[in-house]
Structure formats: structure tokens, C-alpha cells
PDB file of C-alpha atoms in Angstrom:
ATOM      1  CA  GLU A  14      -6.918  13.494  -8.628  1.00 70.00           C
ATOM      2  CA  MET A  15      -8.162  13.210  -5.073  1.00 78.00           C
ATOM      3  CA  ALA A  16      -9.168  10.009  -3.347  1.00 81.00           C
ATOM      4  CA  VAL A  17     -10.952   9.495  -0.041  1.00 86.00           C
ATOM      5  CA  VAL A  18      -9.961   6.385   1.886  1.00 84.00           C
ATOM      6  CA  GLY A  19     -11.626   4.833   4.906  1.00 85.00           C
ATOM      7  CA  PRO A  20     -10.737   2.549   7.744  1.00 85.00           C
ATOM      8  CA  GLY A  21      -8.410  -0.274   6.703  1.00 79.00           C
ATOM      9  CA  ASP A  22      -7.711   1.259   3.267  1.00 80.00           C
ATOM     10  CA  LEU A  23      -4.175   1.591   1.888  1.00 76.00           C
ATOM     11  CA  PHE A  24      -2.543   4.561   0.205  1.00 78.00           C
ATOM     12  CA  GLY A  25       0.893   5.051  -1.111  1.00 76.00           C
ATOM     13  CA  GLU A  26       1.511   1.393  -1.705  1.00 73.00           C
ATOM     14  CA  MET A  27       2.196   1.905  -5.415  1.00 73.00           C
ATOM     15  CA  ALA A  28       5.410   3.750  -4.512  1.00 74.00           C
ATOM     16  CA  LEU A  29       6.611   0.600  -2.691  1.00 70.00           C
ATOM     17  CA  ILE A  30       5.566  -1.763  -5.481  1.00 69.00           C
ATOM     18  CA  ARG A  31       7.142   0.414  -8.216  1.00 72.00           C
ATOM     19  CA  ASP A  32      10.164   1.260  -6.040  1.00 70.00           C
ATOM     20  CA  GLU A  33       9.562   4.970  -6.621  1.00 72.00           C
ATOM     21  CA  ALA A  34       9.396   7.983  -4.423  1.00 73.00           C
ATOM     22  CA  ARG A  35       5.979   8.984  -3.220  1.00 71.00           C
ATOM     23  CA  VAL A  36       4.990  12.266  -4.889  1.00 74.00           C
ATOM     24  CA  ALA A  37       1.504  12.897  -3.611  1.00 74.00           C
ATOM     25  CA  SER A  38       0.444  14.219  -0.218  1.00 80.00           C
ATOM     26  CA  ALA A  39      -2.251  13.147   2.240  1.00 81.00           C
ATOM     27  CA  GLY A  40      -4.336  14.844   4.849  1.00 85.00           C
ATOM     28  CA  ALA A  41      -6.836  13.588   7.413  1.00 86.00           C
ATOM     29  CA  VAL A  42     -10.340  14.930   7.888  1.00 87.00           C
ATOM     30  CA  GLU A  43     -10.618  13.408  11.400  1.00 88.00           C
ATOM     31  CA  ALA A  44      -8.346  11.904  14.001  1.00 91.00           C
ATOM     32  CA  SER A  45      -6.440   9.027  12.379  1.00 87.00           C
ATOM     33  CA  ARG A  46      -3.813   6.475  13.134  1.00 86.00           C
ATOM     34  CA  ILE A  47      -1.391   6.043  10.207  1.00 82.00           C
ATOM     35  CA  PHE A  48       1.269   3.356   9.956  1.00 82.00           C
ATOM     36  CA  ARG A  49       4.332   3.792   7.852  1.00 82.00           C
ATOM     37  CA  LEU A  50       5.797   0.688   6.202  1.00 80.00           C
ATOM     38  CA  VAL A  51       9.176   0.887   4.513  1.00 82.00           C
ATOM     39  CA  ASP A  52      10.210  -1.367   1.636  1.00 82.00           C
ATOM     40  CA  SER A  53      12.462  -3.678   3.664  1.00 87.00           C
ATOM     41  CA  ASP A  54       9.766  -4.273   6.271  1.00 88.00           C
ATOM     42  CA  LEU A  55       7.175  -5.052   3.590  1.00 84.00           C
ATOM     43  CA  ARG A  56       9.475  -7.494   1.864  1.00 85.00           C
ATOM     44  CA  ALA A  57      10.157  -9.279   5.145  1.00 92.00           C
ATOM     45  CA  ILE A  58       6.443  -9.523   5.962  1.00 90.00           C
ATOM     46  CA  VAL A  59       5.526 -10.850   2.522  1.00 88.00           C
ATOM     47  CA  GLU A  60       8.331 -13.456   2.669  1.00 91.00           C
ATOM     48  CA  ARG A  61       6.690 -14.773   5.845  1.00 95.00           C
ATOM     49  CA  ASN A  62       3.162 -14.552   4.537  1.00 94.00           C
ATOM     50  CA  ALA A  63       2.554 -15.685   0.954  1.00 91.00           C
ATOM     51  CA  GLU A  64      -1.225 -15.070   1.240  1.00 93.00           C
ATOM     52  CA  LEU A  65      -0.661 -11.418   2.030  1.00 88.00           C
ATOM     53  CA  GLY A  66       1.784 -11.107  -0.833  1.00 86.00           C
ATOM     54  CA  ALA A  67      -0.869 -12.558  -3.200  1.00 89.00           C
ATOM     55  CA  HIS A  68      -3.451 -10.109  -1.848  1.00 88.00           C
ATOM     56  CA  LEU A  69      -1.109  -7.116  -2.364  1.00 83.00           C
ATOM     57  CA  LYS A  70      -0.378  -8.282  -5.843  1.00 83.00           C
ATOM     58  CA  ARG A  71      -4.112  -8.398  -6.721  1.00 86.00           C
ATOM     59  CA  LEU A  72      -4.567  -4.932  -5.109  1.00 82.00           C
ATOM     60  CA  ALA A  73      -1.719  -3.540  -7.228  1.00 80.00           C
ATOM     61  CA  GLN A  74      -3.146  -5.062 -10.382  1.00 83.00           C
ATOM     62  CA  ARG A  75      -6.546  -3.506  -9.734  1.00 84.00           C
ATOM     63  CA  ARG A  76      -4.976  -0.081  -9.131  1.00 77.00           C
ATOM     64  CA  LEU A  77      -2.783  -0.400 -12.264  1.00 78.00           C
ATOM     65  CA  TYR A  78      -5.339  -1.964 -14.710  1.00 83.00           C
ATOM     66  CA  GLY A  79      -8.698  -1.099 -13.255  1.00 73.00           C
TER      67      GLY A  79
END
């Protein structure tokens, strides 16, 4: 399945949430700035920002359950 994401969208976050290796690939159709966030960095950020953690939880639930 292919998804097209736009400015501000996330991809690959389910690998962090599920603690699994990322198995899909990604490509850009125009010049893009991509940020890589590793598990330890995400955990530290969420520990400092509970609101962000709640937002990521809701996002994950939507991706998992529709």
C-alpha cells in the first residue's frame, strides 16, 4: 500500500511505537526536509511534554484501529 503525506505529516512512527524495525521505504516527489527521531529521543521528549505524548497516542490509535 502506498501513502502520500504532506507538510507536517508523520511516517514510520508505528515502528517506534511497536518497537519494531521499519520495513517500508519512502521517496520524495519534491525537495523535502526529513527529520529522523530515534526511540530514546522520542521517549525523552514525551517525558517532558505529556500533551505531545497524548497526541501521539491518539495518532497511533487512529492508525491501528481506523
